[in-house]
Amino acid sequence: MRPANMSEVNKTIQKWHASFSKGTDFDSWGQLVEAIDEYQILARQLQKEVQSTNASDFTEEQKKTLGKIATCLEMRSASLQCTQSKEDFKLEELKKLETIIQNILTYNKEFPFDVQPVPLRKILAPGEEENLELEEEEDAAAGAGSTEAFPPRAPASQGTLLPRLPSEPGMTLLTLKIEKIGLKDAGQCIDPYMTISIKDLNGIDVNPVQDTPVASRKEDTYIHFSVDVEIQRHVEKLPKGAAIFFEFKHYKPKKRFTSTKCFAFMEMDEIKPGPIVIELYKKPTDFKRKKLQLLTKKQLYLHLHQTLHKDS
């Protein structure tokens, strides 16, 4: 049984290594959007392995190392996204991790950087928060809840939106203005924000995930955002069957934890200039769009406005 499994493990490690090399190549060529994209996708994959509760192919110590690599990938992404970043994590430093990924099964030296594995909350694949809520309640019941792993806020209040890509002849860029969302308990949502991601048919990220700043105001049954999100890939290069997801998140003080309340998505054939209103679905976010349940029968929607920029 084990040898067959080992070849699977080696395949996984090779896949991670290929993704790591791809990211550092983009990074060294100055293709920062693509590098961030690759780093974030790999960080999530490593994080998923760290959090996996199945009989794992990796020891706890190896998982800890994978978690630290995920942290370094996140730090490098943050350095690329924010030129004034205080904690600048350099490409040369990141490259030191390449041999660790390749030799994760035999690596037994000190980790080269003093970092902690990414806290569970920080890099949860969207839609997984709900499992965490349950675990947290169970932990609390057992009196074992270490709240340290749950930072009180997810994104910084100013969000993690990225600038518009440079235009390319004949290619179209999409700006989505998130205008407002209708919710019956809009006034009670604390620090509401949106996470925007683009997933292929298998629910895999095709772009860096972005968070809006916390919403600007609440009014009756609406939460107003009035914020532009620049889609980080030319429309022509988005994979067939992909969809743009909008997850509405808010802070739950009792649980000291940010939760997804509902989500909406837009498919590729809905990309056209002008306003669009899309339906809201119940959590957890279903990136494969297989089991969708409307949030409410009431006329409450996510209101967007699309602008297409074409460089002729």
Short mmCIF file of C-alpha atoms in Angstrom, two decimals:
data_model
loop_
_atom_site.label_atom_id
_atom_site.label_comp_id
_atom_site.label_asym_id
_atom_site.label_seq_id
_atom_site.Cartn_x
_atom_site.Cartn_y
_atom_site.Cartn_z
CA MET A 1 0.00 0.00 0.00
CA ARG A 2 2.64 2.47 1.04
CA PRO A 3 4.83 2.46 -2.12
CA ALA A 4 1.88 3.33 -4.38
CA ASN A 5 1.04 6.08 -1.96
CA MET A 6 4.63 7.29 -1.99
CA SER A 7 4.51 7.82 -5.73
CA GLU A 8 1.38 9.96 -5.18
CA VAL A 9 3.21 11.95 -2.52
CA ASN A 10 6.17 12.45 -4.83
CA LYS A 11 3.81 13.62 -7.56
CA THR A 12 2.29 16.15 -5.15
CA ILE A 13 5.75 17.39 -4.15
CA GLN A 14 6.76 17.69 -7.83
CA LYS A 15 3.58 19.67 -8.51
CA TRP A 16 4.37 22.04 -5.63
CA HIS A 17 7.93 22.41 -6.82
CA ALA A 18 6.79 23.18 -10.39
CA SER A 19 4.36 25.79 -9.07
CA PHE A 20 7.10 27.31 -6.86
CA SER A 21 9.54 27.52 -9.82
CA LYS A 22 6.85 29.05 -12.02
CA GLY A 23 6.16 31.71 -9.38
CA THR A 24 9.82 32.60 -8.83
CA ASP A 25 10.40 32.72 -12.60
CA PHE A 26 7.52 35.16 -13.06
CA ASP A 27 8.87 37.12 -10.09
CA SER A 28 12.39 37.38 -11.54
CA TRP A 29 10.98 38.44 -14.94
CA GLY A 30 8.99 41.22 -13.30
CA GLN A 31 5.60 39.61 -14.10
CA LEU A 32 4.34 40.47 -10.67
CA VAL A 33 0.63 39.77 -11.13
CA GLU A 34 1.38 36.27 -12.39
CA ALA A 35 3.91 35.71 -9.59
CA ILE A 36 1.44 36.78 -6.88
CA ASP A 37 -1.16 34.56 -8.51
CA GLU A 38 1.12 31.51 -8.46
CA TYR A 39 2.38 32.16 -4.91
CA GLN A 40 -1.14 32.51 -3.53
CA ILE A 41 -2.40 29.37 -5.25
CA LEU A 42 0.58 27.37 -3.94
CA ALA A 43 0.20 28.84 -0.43
CA ARG A 44 -3.42 27.66 -0.41
CA GLN A 45 -2.47 24.18 -1.59
CA LEU A 46 0.17 23.86 1.14
CA GLN A 47 -2.25 25.24 3.69
CA LYS A 48 -4.87 22.71 2.62
CA GLU A 49 -2.35 19.91 3.21
CA VAL A 50 -1.47 21.35 6.63
CA GLN A 51 -5.14 21.50 7.61
CA SER A 52 -6.07 18.14 6.15
CA THR A 53 -7.38 15.83 8.84
CA ASN A 54 -7.25 12.73 6.61
CA ALA A 55 -4.54 10.19 7.29
CA SER A 56 -1.78 12.38 6.00
CA ASP A 57 1.33 11.42 4.08
CA PHE A 58 3.29 14.05 5.98
CA THR A 59 4.41 14.08 9.61
CA GLU A 60 3.33 16.90 11.94
CA GLU A 61 6.84 18.34 11.72
CA GLN A 62 6.72 18.32 7.90
CA LYS A 63 3.30 19.95 8.00
CA LYS A 64 4.71 22.68 10.22
CA THR A 65 7.44 23.29 7.63
CA LEU A 66 4.86 23.40 4.81
CA GLY A 67 2.87 25.92 6.86
CA LYS A 68 5.98 28.10 7.23
CA ILE A 69 6.62 27.91 3.47
CA ALA A 70 3.00 29.08 2.95
CA THR A 71 3.74 32.03 5.27
CA CYS A 72 6.83 32.98 3.24
CA LEU A 73 4.85 32.79 -0.02
CA GLU A 74 2.22 35.07 1.52
CA MET A 75 4.94 37.47 2.72
CA ARG A 76 6.50 37.61 -0.74
CA SER A 77 3.04 38.23 -2.30
CA ALA A 78 2.47 41.04 0.19
CA SER A 79 5.86 42.58 -0.66
CA LEU A 80 4.99 42.53 -4.37
CA GLN A 81 1.55 44.03 -3.80
CA CYS A 82 2.68 46.81 -1.53
CA THR A 83 5.81 48.70 -2.43
CA GLN A 84 5.91 50.41 0.96
CA SER A 85 5.70 47.10 2.79
CA LYS A 86 7.69 47.29 6.01
CA GLU A 87 8.38 43.59 6.00
CA ASP A 88 9.93 43.30 2.60
CA PHE A 89 10.49 39.62 1.87
CA LYS A 90 12.91 39.31 -1.02
CA LEU A 91 12.96 36.90 -3.93
CA GLU A 92 16.48 35.68 -3.01
CA GLU A 93 15.15 34.75 0.43
CA LEU A 94 12.17 32.91 -1.03
CA LYS A 95 14.45 30.94 -3.37
CA LYS A 96 16.18 29.41 -0.33
CA LEU A 97 12.98 27.42 0.21
CA GLU A 98 13.18 25.61 -3.12
CA THR A 99 15.33 22.74 -1.86
CA ILE A 100 13.15 22.44 1.25
CA ILE A 101 10.05 21.88 -0.90
CA GLN A 102 11.88 19.37 -3.08
CA ASN A 103 13.22 17.47 -0.05
CA ILE A 104 10.32 17.93 2.34
CA LEU A 105 10.25 14.22 3.18
CA THR A 106 13.89 14.19 4.33
CA TYR A 107 14.42 17.83 5.37
CA ASN A 108 15.50 18.00 9.02
CA LYS A 109 17.41 21.27 9.43
CA GLU A 110 16.26 24.48 11.09
CA PHE A 111 13.82 26.50 8.96
CA PRO A 112 15.86 29.42 7.55
CA PHE A 113 13.40 32.15 8.61
CA ASP A 114 11.81 32.94 11.93
CA VAL A 115 8.19 32.73 10.82
CA GLN A 116 5.09 31.00 12.11
CA PRO A 117 2.81 28.85 9.96
CA VAL A 118 -0.01 31.01 8.57
CA PRO A 119 -2.77 31.20 11.21
CA LEU A 120 -5.63 28.95 10.16
CA ARG A 121 -7.97 31.86 9.58
CA LYS A 122 -5.76 33.81 7.34
CA ILE A 123 -5.59 31.68 4.26
CA LEU A 124 -8.62 29.44 4.48
CA ALA A 125 -9.83 28.43 1.10
CA PRO A 126 -13.06 30.39 0.83
CA GLY A 127 -16.07 28.45 1.98
CA GLU A 128 -14.10 26.58 4.61
CA GLU A 129 -14.74 29.10 7.38
CA GLU A 130 -17.93 27.35 8.30
CA ASN A 131 -16.15 24.12 9.30
CA LEU A 132 -13.93 26.27 11.43
CA GLU A 133 -16.95 27.80 13.19
CA LEU A 134 -18.06 24.31 14.17
CA GLU A 135 -14.59 23.29 15.30
CA GLU A 136 -14.29 26.48 17.29
CA GLU A 137 -17.58 25.80 19.06
CA GLU A 138 -16.47 22.24 19.82
CA ASP A 139 -13.15 23.52 21.12
CA ALA A 140 -14.89 26.03 23.33
CA ALA A 141 -17.15 23.29 24.66
CA ALA A 142 -14.08 21.22 25.42
CA GLY A 143 -12.45 24.25 27.02
CA ALA A 144 -9.52 23.93 24.65
CA GLY A 145 -10.08 26.87 22.32
CA SER A 146 -6.81 28.60 21.64
CA THR A 147 -8.06 31.88 20.23
CA GLU A 148 -4.58 32.82 19.08
CA ALA A 149 -5.12 31.02 15.79
CA PHE A 150 -8.06 33.29 14.98
CA PRO A 151 -6.96 36.87 14.42
CA PRO A 152 -9.89 39.14 15.22
CA ARG A 153 -10.11 40.59 11.70
CA ALA A 154 -9.46 38.95 8.38
CA PRO A 155 -8.31 41.58 5.85
CA ALA A 156 -7.02 44.96 6.82
CA SER A 157 -9.89 47.43 6.75
CA GLN A 158 -8.43 48.99 3.60
CA GLY A 159 -8.71 45.69 1.69
CA THR A 160 -6.29 44.01 -0.70
CA LEU A 161 -7.50 45.31 -4.06
CA LEU A 162 -4.95 45.27 -6.88
CA PRO A 163 -4.35 47.96 -9.53
CA ARG A 164 -5.53 47.61 -13.12
CA LEU A 165 -3.27 45.59 -15.40
CA PRO A 166 -1.43 47.34 -18.24
CA SER A 167 -3.53 47.36 -21.42
CA GLU A 168 -2.60 45.14 -24.35
CA PRO A 169 -3.62 45.76 -27.96
CA GLY A 170 -6.83 43.95 -28.86
CA MET A 171 -7.35 42.76 -25.28
CA THR A 172 -10.17 43.72 -22.91
CA LEU A 173 -9.88 44.48 -19.19
CA LEU A 174 -12.86 44.41 -16.86
CA THR A 175 -13.52 46.78 -13.95
CA LEU A 176 -16.35 45.69 -11.68
CA LYS A 177 -17.83 48.38 -9.47
CA ILE A 178 -19.44 46.72 -6.45
CA GLU A 179 -22.22 49.18 -5.74
CA LYS A 180 -24.32 47.63 -2.99
CA ILE A 181 -25.77 44.42 -1.62
CA GLY A 182 -29.31 43.99 -0.31
CA LEU A 183 -29.70 42.04 2.97
CA LYS A 184 -32.63 42.01 5.36
CA ASP A 185 -30.33 42.47 8.38
CA ALA A 186 -27.90 44.84 6.64
CA GLY A 187 -27.73 47.18 9.62
CA GLN A 188 -26.46 44.47 11.95
CA CYS A 189 -23.43 43.37 9.89
CA ILE A 190 -20.13 44.37 11.51
CA ASP A 191 -17.16 45.30 9.29
CA PRO A 192 -18.72 43.86 6.13
CA TYR A 193 -16.49 43.32 3.10
CA MET A 194 -16.39 41.24 -0.09
CA THR A 195 -13.87 38.67 -1.26
CA ILE A 196 -13.65 38.48 -5.05
CA SER A 197 -12.15 35.47 -6.78
CA ILE A 198 -12.26 33.83 -10.18
CA LYS A 199 -12.56 30.05 -10.25
CA ASP A 200 -12.45 27.55 -13.08
CA LEU A 201 -15.03 24.76 -13.40
CA ASN A 202 -13.17 22.72 -10.77
CA GLY A 203 -13.29 25.56 -8.28
CA ILE A 204 -9.55 26.33 -8.62
CA ASP A 205 -8.35 29.95 -8.44
CA VAL A 206 -7.29 31.39 -11.78
CA ASN A 207 -6.43 34.83 -10.36
CA PRO A 208 -5.21 36.35 -7.11
CA VAL A 209 -8.06 36.64 -4.61
CA GLN A 210 -8.92 40.23 -3.62
CA ASP A 211 -10.75 41.70 -0.61
CA THR A 212 -12.60 45.01 -0.75
CA PRO A 213 -12.18 47.55 2.03
CA VAL A 214 -14.86 47.41 4.72
CA ALA A 215 -18.14 48.81 3.30
CA SER A 216 -18.60 52.56 3.32
CA ARG A 217 -22.17 52.81 4.69
CA LYS A 218 -25.37 50.95 5.55
CA GLU A 219 -28.81 52.22 4.68
CA ASP A 220 -32.12 50.37 5.19
CA THR A 221 -31.65 46.94 3.64
CA TYR A 222 -28.50 47.89 1.71
CA ILE A 223 -24.81 47.86 2.44
CA HIS A 224 -23.02 50.25 0.08
CA PHE A 225 -19.50 49.53 -1.15
CA SER A 226 -19.06 51.79 -4.23
CA VAL A 227 -15.67 50.25 -4.89
CA ASP A 228 -13.91 49.27 -8.14
CA VAL A 229 -12.37 45.82 -8.46
CA GLU A 230 -9.89 45.36 -11.31
CA ILE A 231 -10.07 41.82 -12.70
CA GLN A 232 -6.47 40.61 -12.89
CA ARG A 233 -6.63 38.92 -16.29
CA HIS A 234 -7.72 39.99 -19.75
CA VAL A 235 -11.26 38.88 -20.46
CA GLU A 236 -10.05 36.96 -23.53
CA LYS A 237 -7.67 34.95 -21.33
CA LEU A 238 -10.25 33.84 -18.76
CA PRO A 239 -10.79 30.07 -19.00
CA LYS A 240 -14.00 28.80 -20.58
CA GLY A 241 -16.60 28.06 -17.94
CA ALA A 242 -14.90 30.19 -15.25
CA ALA A 243 -16.98 32.40 -12.96
CA ILE A 244 -16.31 35.49 -10.85
CA PHE A 245 -17.35 34.95 -7.22
CA PHE A 246 -18.34 37.55 -4.66
CA GLU A 247 -18.38 36.36 -1.06
CA PHE A 248 -19.99 38.67 1.46
CA LYS A 249 -18.22 38.41 4.82
CA HIS A 250 -18.79 40.02 8.20
CA TYR A 251 -17.28 39.89 11.66
CA LYS A 252 -18.92 37.88 14.46
CA PRO A 253 -17.77 39.34 17.79
CA LYS A 254 -19.01 36.40 19.85
CA LYS A 255 -16.87 34.05 17.83
CA ARG A 256 -14.04 36.57 17.29
CA PHE A 257 -14.07 35.45 13.75
CA THR A 258 -15.03 36.55 10.24
CA SER A 259 -17.71 34.51 8.55
CA THR A 260 -19.14 34.24 5.04
CA LYS A 261 -22.80 35.20 5.07
CA CYS A 262 -23.70 34.55 1.43
CA PHE A 263 -22.20 34.59 -2.06
CA ALA A 264 -23.01 35.49 -5.64
CA PHE A 265 -21.30 34.78 -8.93
CA MET A 266 -21.18 35.98 -12.51
CA GLU A 267 -20.48 33.72 -15.46
CA MET A 268 -18.43 34.64 -18.52
CA ASP A 269 -21.47 35.26 -20.76
CA GLU A 270 -22.64 37.91 -18.29
CA ILE A 271 -19.60 40.10 -18.91
CA LYS A 272 -20.95 43.14 -20.74
CA PRO A 273 -20.79 46.87 -20.06
CA GLY A 274 -23.36 48.45 -17.79
CA PRO A 275 -25.25 47.56 -14.61
CA ILE A 276 -25.98 43.97 -13.59
CA VAL A 277 -27.92 42.60 -10.64
CA ILE A 278 -27.09 39.07 -9.44
CA GLU A 279 -28.76 36.68 -7.03
CA LEU A 280 -27.45 35.78 -3.58
CA TYR A 281 -26.90 32.17 -2.53
CA LYS A 282 -26.64 30.47 0.85
CA LYS A 283 -23.22 29.61 2.25
CA PRO A 284 -20.95 27.65 2.16
CA THR A 285 -19.64 28.99 -1.13
CA ASP A 286 -20.04 26.39 -3.84
CA PHE A 287 -17.28 27.18 -6.30
CA LYS A 288 -18.25 24.27 -8.52
CA ARG A 289 -21.81 25.68 -8.80
CA LYS A 290 -23.38 22.28 -8.27
CA LYS A 291 -25.74 22.69 -5.28
CA LEU A 292 -26.94 26.27 -5.28
CA GLN A 293 -29.59 27.45 -2.84
CA LEU A 294 -30.96 30.98 -3.03
CA LEU A 295 -30.43 32.96 0.16
CA THR A 296 -33.95 34.37 0.19
CA LYS A 297 -37.13 34.69 -1.85
CA LYS A 298 -37.08 38.44 -1.21
CA GLN A 299 -35.91 40.80 -3.94
CA LEU A 300 -32.41 41.23 -2.51
CA TYR A 301 -29.42 41.19 -4.82
CA LEU A 302 -25.81 42.20 -5.38
CA HIS A 303 -25.68 45.31 -7.59
CA LEU A 304 -22.64 45.69 -9.84
CA HIS A 305 -21.60 47.92 -12.71
CA GLN A 306 -19.23 46.64 -15.39
CA THR A 307 -16.80 48.71 -17.44
CA LEU A 308 -14.82 47.12 -20.26
CA HIS A 309 -11.56 48.74 -21.33
CA LYS A 310 -10.40 47.71 -24.77
CA ASP A 311 -7.10 48.84 -26.23
CA SER A 312 -7.69 48.86 -29.98
#
